Amino acid sequence: MTRTPAHPLRVMIIAGVAVGLLLAGGMISMLWNDRNSRLEAAQRQSAALASGSSRLLRAQLVTWERALRGTASDTREFYRQVPDQAPALFEASVRGVLERNQDLASITLVDDRGVPLSAGGGDLTLQSWVVPENRLLNGGLYLGALEQTADKHWVLRAALQVQPGQWLLTRVRLGAFQEVVSGLDLGRDGTASIGNRYGQLLAHSREPERLVGNPLTRPMRVLPPSPMVMKRGVVTSPYDGERRIAAVSVPTDFPLSLYASLSYREVMAGWYLLLYASIGIYLLYLTGFAYLIYRVDRSTRHQQQLSEELQAGNAELALAHEVGKVGTWSIHGERPIVYWSALTQQMLSLPGRSTSLEGFLTRVHEEDRAWLNDMLVRALAGKGALNAMFRLRSGDGFLRWLSARGELVDDAGDSKRLAGAVVDISERVNTEARAQEAQRQFRLVFDRNPAPFWIFDLITLRFLEVNQAAIDQYGYSREEFLAMSILDIRPAAEWDEIRQTAGRALSGDLLGLQVSTHLRKDGSAFHVQAHFAKLEFAGRNACLALAEDVSQRLRYENELAYRASHHAGTGLLTVRALSERLDAGSLGYTIAHVQLRGLQMITDTLGRDAGEEALRAVSVRLGGLAARHGLLAHQPAEDFVLAIEGEGDPQMALNALLAAVAEPIRGRDTYHQLEARIGVASCPLDGELAEQVLGRAAQAAHAARETGVVLLHFNAGMAAHYTERLQLAGRIHMAIDRGEFVLYFQPIMDASEGSPVALEALLRWPQADGSFIAPVDFIQLCEDTGLIIALGRWVIHAAARAQKQLSAAGWQHLPIAVNVSAVQLFNSDLVGEFSRAMQDHGLARGALQMELTESVLMRNPTQALQTLGHLHANGVGVALDDFGTGFSSMSYLQHLPLDSLKIDRGFVSDVETNPRNAAICRALLSLGHSMGLSVIAEGVETEGQRRWLAAHGCDQVQGYLLGRPMPLEQVLAMLEGSHSS
């Protein structure tokens, strides 16, 4: 077998491409190495600049620290030796230090809270930044955030502790930091800057006036400290968009970071020259190579053209027969024989090239065989040409449709033969059949579709076809529809839009989903979502439209949208909807958050109907204010939010609001006086976003409730207060998990005999320094945040464990009383908690008691009655604490399953000397005994009080006279001592 020699053009192309690839690879490698070398050198230089400036800055900071340490040492001596003259001596010493250190703007002596003790400004945020992270060189100097002076200059706050309770607060000018970055060799477009851990810029080499004092711009961020200089590679500056090669030094021994960078454009200037030269050389090579290929290819194509023209005629003829699937055939002889060409044989998969006429007819479909035979006989007899379309079973078994044409022609001698052509038209016949079936199915789907369908002309807009569903929906007959255009079923105001849409559809812009108004024959309107498809119908540019009635769906969606943004009971906006409206349109507004306490009490005491009636009355009254001044929202269950908009004075609206909430609400048969607390915040003074302003108005309302005022404006102190509350709530949560709380126990004695009859469990929170956080400082917070449920659960189980220890020591008859809040009573499974605690520790009935106040019971007397009944049935005693100080109803108290009443200490304090208190105590004792309850007096601190109570029939007494709250171990020791004596 001989090998065809390679074409010269192909060899030349392969060789040229190989050389081009080698040349490109060499240039790329050279450019890549040169680029990396330049970048690495620039990175090392930026790292060296960052490291050097870090050392300069560290030396400057040490100098300031030494100066302040000297001042601190002198100050301690002044206050130790001559405290009366210490302030004057301190001022003189500070003047000298400031004269020697021009970088220090001021030095002030302040206390731990940042309040100034000498001349100069203090800093109430001192304790928030004198933390280990801000310490210099692990010494005593702390660096804080920047501060802007009255003359609009920025200074850096720093502090050094003089002695417990005293700090030197100094403000450092930023000029020294600017000198550090300004003296660096950074090139024309390089930059250097100094920042602190708060993300503020202290100095900048290019634009200090604009950038110093501002926070870092994203994506820049404060990096964690590192002993090594961090190389940042090529970064893009967010300030000027310049690309630079940067390094950052974030020392571990002082809380500042130093940034140095060199311009990527300056560093890579020489590399770009080399790049352009390389590209030019390579382009010259490609141009020469292309010209050579062009010349060789042109001569080669000229040679090939002559050869192709010689073969074109024969190829075109064969191609015409093959593409058209046209075969030839002939019939001749005394006994007619059918002959066909090779293409005919291939096209019909016939076994040979000839067969008898009878054999050929056996392949013809039986329905076509007889009439085809008659036509062949007539054609062979010269009675006409053959033109027939019939079905033939081909050699592969398939039934094909053939179109045959032929005429009688002269053969050699006197004989004649029938010859012609045959075409396989099976695909065309099948296509026509499928089209007819598709048309039939379309007609069926179109007519019987339950959705209204129609076809209209995109030019005239007249209906071309319509289905029965459209006839039923619109009320027109088919004949009426076909005499109309689509404009007749649409409002006149939409006709121009319809014509424009049809014009766009004609130019190829497909129609999308549209919701529009349609008209029925009777004039009624409804909403339709139309689905369109462009098509050709009866030779016209038409459009198929499906009209989906969406009126009910739109009504439902509108109703859902209304319900999502409005309160169902009042019809007022929700707070979320109000926030979205304010953010969308209002530039300045004032928010009044109104807390109305008493609405829930109306529902609880008079029923749901009365509560809803009162709520509607309040909504109508406040809604009138909103109609004049802005927007009103309701926050279930007792809060309203009034957004005061417009350019007028918001104080007028607030005065009207105060008058509105001060007026009683009239019920069916009664008047209800609600307790109002209003918090006020404004935008943009108190926040840019509505959610912020709403939250701060709510904080002001809570603060107003705590301080007892009706209206209070938000201030920064409130945010700090609630931040402290949140931090304390977090500490309480961790303290519960860590088991930091303990129970102390105060004995309750028999008033006559002085023997112990019960213990009251009191919660204590010890601290690491041996002190305690008073319950008054965290119990209310626990109730506000819901932590009281988890804390109360712990108290119940701790009391159960303590009672088990009492039982083991022989004091099983001493029950332990636990105080319960309203949140526990109404929002937790209190019955289950007591039952589980008694079951887990094997306690007998009566081993645990529960104490709660009158005010707790009267929040929801019906639920309280049910819960106390279950507790009493499970063997838990119930005592009513602080009896006589609340506003309980005797009608409720007589039905409550109580075991004892506790007289408040305010009535016991001077019962033996104050006739009024004595009369009250006698009345309470008489009332408790008349209800069959034991009466316990709290706050007994003198022997005279105890004797008076015993003489007047008081059952039990409790107070410091009989024993202070103490740990269980001391209680057991006291009990053992009393038993042995």
PDB file of C-alpha atoms in Angstrom, residues 552-736:
ATOM      1  CA  GLN A 552     -61.819  35.965  42.200  1.00  0.00           C
ATOM      2  CA  ARG A 553     -58.083  35.301  42.514  1.00  0.00           C
ATOM      3  CA  LEU A 554     -57.269  39.036  42.418  1.00  0.00           C
ATOM      4  CA  ARG A 555     -59.901  39.710  45.085  1.00  0.00           C
ATOM      5  CA  TYR A 556     -58.361  36.963  47.210  1.00  0.00           C
ATOM      6  CA  GLU A 557     -54.816  38.262  46.681  1.00  0.00           C
ATOM      7  CA  ASN A 558     -55.897  41.807  47.543  1.00  0.00           C
ATOM      8  CA  GLU A 559     -57.594  40.506  50.672  1.00  0.00           C
ATOM      9  CA  LEU A 560     -54.472  38.567  51.665  1.00  0.00           C
ATOM     10  CA  ALA A 561     -52.307  41.650  51.079  1.00  0.00           C
ATOM     11  CA  TYR A 562     -54.672  43.724  53.229  1.00  0.00           C
ATOM     12  CA  ARG A 563     -54.663  41.132  56.016  1.00  0.00           C
ATOM     13  CA  ALA A 564     -50.865  40.930  55.909  1.00  0.00           C
ATOM     14  CA  SER A 565     -50.526  44.681  56.421  1.00  0.00           C
ATOM     15  CA  HIS A 566     -53.511  45.421  58.711  1.00  0.00           C
ATOM     16  CA  HIS A 567     -54.612  44.209  62.135  1.00  0.00           C
ATOM     17  CA  ALA A 568     -57.800  42.174  61.842  1.00  0.00           C
ATOM     18  CA  GLY A 569     -59.560  43.539  64.928  1.00  0.00           C
ATOM     19  CA  THR A 570     -58.917  47.262  64.386  1.00  0.00           C
ATOM     20  CA  GLY A 571     -58.256  47.608  60.656  1.00  0.00           C
ATOM     21  CA  LEU A 572     -55.092  49.550  61.496  1.00  0.00           C
ATOM     22  CA  LEU A 573     -51.682  48.993  59.923  1.00  0.00           C
ATOM     23  CA  THR A 574     -49.329  46.463  61.432  1.00  0.00           C
ATOM     24  CA  VAL A 575     -46.030  47.809  62.744  1.00  0.00           C
ATOM     25  CA  ARG A 576     -44.156  46.004  59.932  1.00  0.00           C
ATOM     26  CA  ALA A 577     -46.412  47.603  57.279  1.00  0.00           C
ATOM     27  CA  LEU A 578     -45.954  51.015  58.906  1.00  0.00           C
ATOM     28  CA  SER A 579     -42.170  50.534  58.830  1.00  0.00           C
ATOM     29  CA  GLU A 580     -42.232  49.636  55.130  1.00  0.00           C
ATOM     30  CA  ARG A 581     -44.358  52.701  54.253  1.00  0.00           C
ATOM     31  CA  LEU A 582     -42.103  55.055  56.189  1.00  0.00           C
ATOM     32  CA  ASP A 583     -38.952  53.654  54.562  1.00  0.00           C
ATOM     33  CA  ALA A 584     -40.579  53.920  51.123  1.00  0.00           C
ATOM     34  CA  GLY A 585     -41.727  57.524  51.236  1.00  0.00           C
ATOM     35  CA  SER A 586     -41.068  59.628  54.341  1.00  0.00           C
ATOM     36  CA  LEU A 587     -37.883  61.684  54.686  1.00  0.00           C
ATOM     37  CA  GLY A 588     -38.557  62.986  58.195  1.00  0.00           C
ATOM     38  CA  TYR A 589     -41.111  61.940  60.803  1.00  0.00           C
ATOM     39  CA  THR A 590     -41.709  61.480  64.521  1.00  0.00           C
ATOM     40  CA  ILE A 591     -42.790  58.179  66.088  1.00  0.00           C
ATOM     41  CA  ALA A 592     -44.953  58.044  69.226  1.00  0.00           C
ATOM     42  CA  HIS A 593     -45.107  54.543  70.766  1.00  0.00           C
ATOM     43  CA  VAL A 594     -48.204  54.426  73.015  1.00  0.00           C
ATOM     44  CA  GLN A 595     -48.519  51.740  75.703  1.00  0.00           C
ATOM     45  CA  LEU A 596     -52.088  51.548  77.053  1.00  0.00           C
ATOM     46  CA  ARG A 597     -52.220  49.325  80.109  1.00  0.00           C
ATOM     47  CA  GLY A 598     -55.712  48.236  81.096  1.00  0.00           C
ATOM     48  CA  LEU A 599     -57.118  46.958  77.797  1.00  0.00           C
ATOM     49  CA  GLN A 600     -56.177  43.378  78.642  1.00  0.00           C
ATOM     50  CA  MET A 601     -57.656  43.792  82.132  1.00  0.00           C
ATOM     51  CA  ILE A 602     -60.988  44.808  80.564  1.00  0.00           C
ATOM     52  CA  THR A 603     -60.982  41.586  78.512  1.00  0.00           C
ATOM     53  CA  ASP A 604     -59.990  39.448  81.503  1.00  0.00           C
ATOM     54  CA  THR A 605     -62.577  40.908  83.857  1.00  0.00           C
ATOM     55  CA  LEU A 606     -65.519  41.919  81.613  1.00  0.00           C
ATOM     56  CA  GLY A 607     -65.114  39.463  78.750  1.00  0.00           C
ATOM     57  CA  ARG A 608     -63.824  39.426  75.193  1.00  0.00           C
ATOM     58  CA  ASP A 609     -66.709  41.499  73.764  1.00  0.00           C
ATOM     59  CA  ALA A 610     -66.084  44.339  76.199  1.00  0.00           C
ATOM     60  CA  GLY A 611     -62.335  44.176  75.500  1.00  0.00           C
ATOM     61  CA  GLU A 612     -62.835  44.320  71.728  1.00  0.00           C
ATOM     62  CA  GLU A 613     -65.309  47.202  72.099  1.00  0.00           C
ATOM     63  CA  ALA A 614     -62.761  49.166  74.155  1.00  0.00           C
ATOM     64  CA  LEU A 615     -60.018  48.385  71.627  1.00  0.00           C
ATOM     65  CA  ARG A 616     -62.178  49.656  68.753  1.00  0.00           C
ATOM     66  CA  ALA A 617     -62.991  52.831  70.700  1.00  0.00           C
ATOM     67  CA  VAL A 618     -59.279  53.531  71.229  1.00  0.00           C
ATOM     68  CA  SER A 619     -58.567  52.784  67.557  1.00  0.00           C
ATOM     69  CA  VAL A 620     -61.242  55.231  66.393  1.00  0.00           C
ATOM     70  CA  ARG A 621     -60.010  57.950  68.735  1.00  0.00           C
ATOM     71  CA  LEU A 622     -56.345  57.586  67.768  1.00  0.00           C
ATOM     72  CA  GLY A 623     -57.325  57.069  64.116  1.00  0.00           C
ATOM     73  CA  GLY A 624     -58.739  60.592  64.082  1.00  0.00           C
ATOM     74  CA  LEU A 625     -55.312  61.883  65.144  1.00  0.00           C
ATOM     75  CA  ALA A 626     -53.628  59.827  62.427  1.00  0.00           C
ATOM     76  CA  ALA A 627     -55.967  61.248  59.765  1.00  0.00           C
ATOM     77  CA  ARG A 628     -54.678  64.744  60.623  1.00  0.00           C
ATOM     78  CA  HIS A 629     -51.028  64.056  61.394  1.00  0.00           C
ATOM     79  CA  GLY A 630     -49.807  60.856  59.720  1.00  0.00           C
ATOM     80  CA  LEU A 631     -50.222  57.077  60.078  1.00  0.00           C
ATOM     81  CA  LEU A 632     -51.391  54.789  62.902  1.00  0.00           C
ATOM     82  CA  ALA A 633     -50.449  51.143  63.588  1.00  0.00           C
ATOM     83  CA  HIS A 634     -51.551  48.669  66.242  1.00  0.00           C
ATOM     84  CA  GLN A 635     -49.225  46.244  68.004  1.00  0.00           C
ATOM     85  CA  PRO A 636     -51.202  43.626  69.905  1.00  0.00           C
ATOM     86  CA  ALA A 637     -52.312  43.615  72.546  1.00  0.00           C
ATOM     87  CA  GLU A 638     -52.116  47.064  74.173  1.00  0.00           C
ATOM     88  CA  ASP A 639     -49.699  49.179  72.100  1.00  0.00           C
ATOM     89  CA  PHE A 640     -50.292  51.721  69.326  1.00  0.00           C
ATOM     90  CA  VAL A 641     -47.723  53.478  67.117  1.00  0.00           C
ATOM     91  CA  LEU A 642     -48.455  56.954  65.691  1.00  0.00           C
ATOM     92  CA  ALA A 643     -46.169  58.192  62.898  1.00  0.00           C
ATOM     93  CA  ILE A 644     -46.340  62.019  62.747  1.00  0.00           C
ATOM     94  CA  GLU A 645     -45.478  63.215  59.233  1.00  0.00           C
ATOM     95  CA  GLY A 646     -45.394  66.580  57.528  1.00  0.00           C
ATOM     96  CA  GLU A 647     -43.434  69.769  57.992  1.00  0.00           C
ATOM     97  CA  GLY A 648     -45.396  71.106  60.975  1.00  0.00           C
ATOM     98  CA  ASP A 649     -44.468  71.057  64.639  1.00  0.00           C
ATOM     99  CA  PRO A 650     -44.858  67.475  65.927  1.00  0.00           C
ATOM    100  CA  GLN A 651     -45.440  68.835  69.451  1.00  0.00           C
ATOM    101  CA  MET A 652     -48.970  69.845  68.468  1.00  0.00           C
ATOM    102  CA  ALA A 653     -49.721  66.239  67.503  1.00  0.00           C
ATOM    103  CA  LEU A 654     -48.126  64.972  70.732  1.00  0.00           C
ATOM    104  CA  ASN A 655     -50.256  67.395  72.794  1.00  0.00           C
ATOM    105  CA  ALA A 656     -53.367  66.132  71.019  1.00  0.00           C
ATOM    106  CA  LEU A 657     -52.227  62.546  71.652  1.00  0.00           C
ATOM    107  CA  LEU A 658     -51.768  63.240  75.369  1.00  0.00           C
ATOM    108  CA  ALA A 659     -55.245  64.671  75.552  1.00  0.00           C
ATOM    109  CA  ALA A 660     -56.709  61.686  73.681  1.00  0.00           C
ATOM    110  CA  VAL A 661     -55.144  59.010  75.919  1.00  0.00           C
ATOM    111  CA  ALA A 662     -56.002  60.934  79.107  1.00  0.00           C
ATOM    112  CA  GLU A 663     -59.739  60.807  78.364  1.00  0.00           C
ATOM    113  CA  PRO A 664     -61.522  57.668  79.688  1.00  0.00           C
ATOM    114  CA  ILE A 665     -62.847  55.061  77.287  1.00  0.00           C
ATOM    115  CA  ARG A 666     -66.592  54.580  77.456  1.00  0.00           C
ATOM    116  CA  GLY A 667     -67.910  51.013  77.527  1.00  0.00           C
ATOM    117  CA  ARG A 668     -71.490  49.830  77.391  1.00  0.00           C
ATOM    118  CA  ASP A 669     -72.240  50.592  81.019  1.00  0.00           C
ATOM    119  CA  THR A 670     -68.917  51.844  82.404  1.00  0.00           C
ATOM    120  CA  TYR A 671     -65.993  54.150  81.815  1.00  0.00           C
ATOM    121  CA  HIS A 672     -62.449  52.753  81.662  1.00  0.00           C
ATOM    122  CA  GLN A 673     -59.421  54.835  82.543  1.00  0.00           C
ATOM    123  CA  LEU A 674     -56.351  53.452  80.779  1.00  0.00           C
ATOM    124  CA  GLU A 675     -52.788  54.012  81.954  1.00  0.00           C
ATOM    125  CA  ALA A 676     -50.782  55.525  79.086  1.00  0.00           C
ATOM    126  CA  ARG A 677     -47.025  55.659  78.596  1.00  0.00           C
ATOM    127  CA  ILE A 678     -45.670  57.317  75.443  1.00  0.00           C
ATOM    128  CA  GLY A 679     -42.170  57.054  73.999  1.00  0.00           C
ATOM    129  CA  VAL A 680     -41.070  59.458  71.267  1.00  0.00           C
ATOM    130  CA  ALA A 681     -38.269  59.149  68.691  1.00  0.00           C
ATOM    131  CA  SER A 682     -37.702  60.885  65.359  1.00  0.00           C
ATOM    132  CA  CYS A 683     -36.062  60.337  61.989  1.00  0.00           C
ATOM    133  CA  PRO A 684     -33.326  61.054  61.090  1.00  0.00           C
ATOM    134  CA  LEU A 685     -32.241  62.262  64.562  1.00  0.00           C
ATOM    135  CA  ASP A 686     -32.681  58.880  66.256  1.00  0.00           C
ATOM    136  CA  GLY A 687     -32.154  56.599  63.235  1.00  0.00           C
ATOM    137  CA  GLU A 688     -32.188  56.467  59.460  1.00  0.00           C
ATOM    138  CA  LEU A 689     -34.385  53.354  59.112  1.00  0.00           C
ATOM    139  CA  ALA A 690     -37.948  53.112  60.364  1.00  0.00           C
ATOM    140  CA  GLU A 691     -37.213  49.895  62.256  1.00  0.00           C
ATOM    141  CA  GLN A 692     -34.529  51.716  64.280  1.00  0.00           C
ATOM    142  CA  VAL A 693     -36.772  54.684  65.060  1.00  0.00           C
ATOM    143  CA  LEU A 694     -39.703  52.404  66.030  1.00  0.00           C
ATOM    144  CA  GLY A 695     -37.456  50.389  68.331  1.00  0.00           C
ATOM    145  CA  ARG A 696     -36.100  53.499  70.037  1.00  0.00           C
ATOM    146  CA  ALA A 697     -39.576  54.923  70.539  1.00  0.00           C
ATOM    147  CA  ALA A 698     -40.531  51.603  72.179  1.00  0.00           C
ATOM    148  CA  GLN A 699     -37.453  51.883  74.434  1.00  0.00           C
ATOM    149  CA  ALA A 700     -38.542  55.376  75.431  1.00  0.00           C
ATOM    150  CA  ALA A 701     -42.036  54.052  76.245  1.00  0.00           C
ATOM    151  CA  HIS A 702     -40.563  51.336  78.472  1.00  0.00           C
ATOM    152  CA  ALA A 703     -38.374  53.942  80.154  1.00  0.00           C
ATOM    153  CA  ALA A 704     -41.432  56.145  80.697  1.00  0.00           C
ATOM    154  CA  ARG A 705     -43.183  53.239  82.415  1.00  0.00           C
ATOM    155  CA  GLU A 706     -40.167  52.586  84.628  1.00  0.00           C
ATOM    156  CA  THR A 707     -39.805  56.244  85.641  1.00  0.00           C
ATOM    157  CA  GLY A 708     -43.545  56.857  86.037  1.00  0.00           C
ATOM    158  CA  VAL A 709     -43.884  59.708  83.503  1.00  0.00           C
ATOM    159  CA  VAL A 710     -46.490  59.840  80.744  1.00  0.00           C
ATOM    160  CA  LEU A 711     -44.290  60.958  77.824  1.00  0.00           C
ATOM    161  CA  LEU A 712     -40.556  60.593  77.342  1.00  0.00           C
ATOM    162  CA  HIS A 713     -38.265  61.349  74.390  1.00  0.00           C
ATOM    163  CA  PHE A 714     -35.569  58.870  73.434  1.00  0.00           C
ATOM    164  CA  ASN A 715     -31.971  59.633  74.372  1.00  0.00           C
ATOM    165  CA  ALA A 716     -28.680  57.772  74.158  1.00  0.00           C
ATOM    166  CA  GLY A 717     -28.806  56.932  77.858  1.00  0.00           C
ATOM    167  CA  MET A 718     -31.863  54.749  77.293  1.00  0.00           C
ATOM    168  CA  ALA A 719     -30.010  52.692  74.724  1.00  0.00           C
ATOM    169  CA  ALA A 720     -27.157  52.231  77.193  1.00  0.00           C
ATOM    170  CA  HIS A 721     -29.630  51.269  79.915  1.00  0.00           C
ATOM    171  CA  TYR A 722     -31.322  48.641  77.786  1.00  0.00           C
ATOM    172  CA  THR A 723     -27.954  47.418  76.577  1.00  0.00           C
ATOM    173  CA  GLU A 724     -27.010  46.851  80.208  1.00  0.00           C
ATOM    174  CA  ARG A 725     -30.324  45.050  80.730  1.00  0.00           C
ATOM    175  CA  LEU A 726     -29.617  42.781  77.770  1.00  0.00           C
ATOM    176  CA  GLN A 727     -26.118  42.079  79.059  1.00  0.00           C
ATOM    177  CA  LEU A 728     -27.527  41.305  82.500  1.00  0.00           C
ATOM    178  CA  ALA A 729     -30.148  39.049  80.915  1.00  0.00           C
ATOM    179  CA  GLY A 730     -27.345  37.184  79.150  1.00  0.00           C
ATOM    180  CA  ARG A 731     -25.479  36.818  82.463  1.00  0.00           C
ATOM    181  CA  ILE A 732     -28.652  35.520  84.109  1.00  0.00           C
ATOM    182  CA  HIS A 733     -29.114  32.948  81.352  1.00  0.00           C
ATOM    183  CA  MET A 734     -25.525  31.698  81.787  1.00  0.00           C
ATOM    184  CA  ALA A 735     -25.894  31.776  85.587  1.00  0.00           C
ATOM    185  CA  ILE A 736     -28.935  29.487  85.332  1.00  0.00           C
TER     186      ILE A 736
END
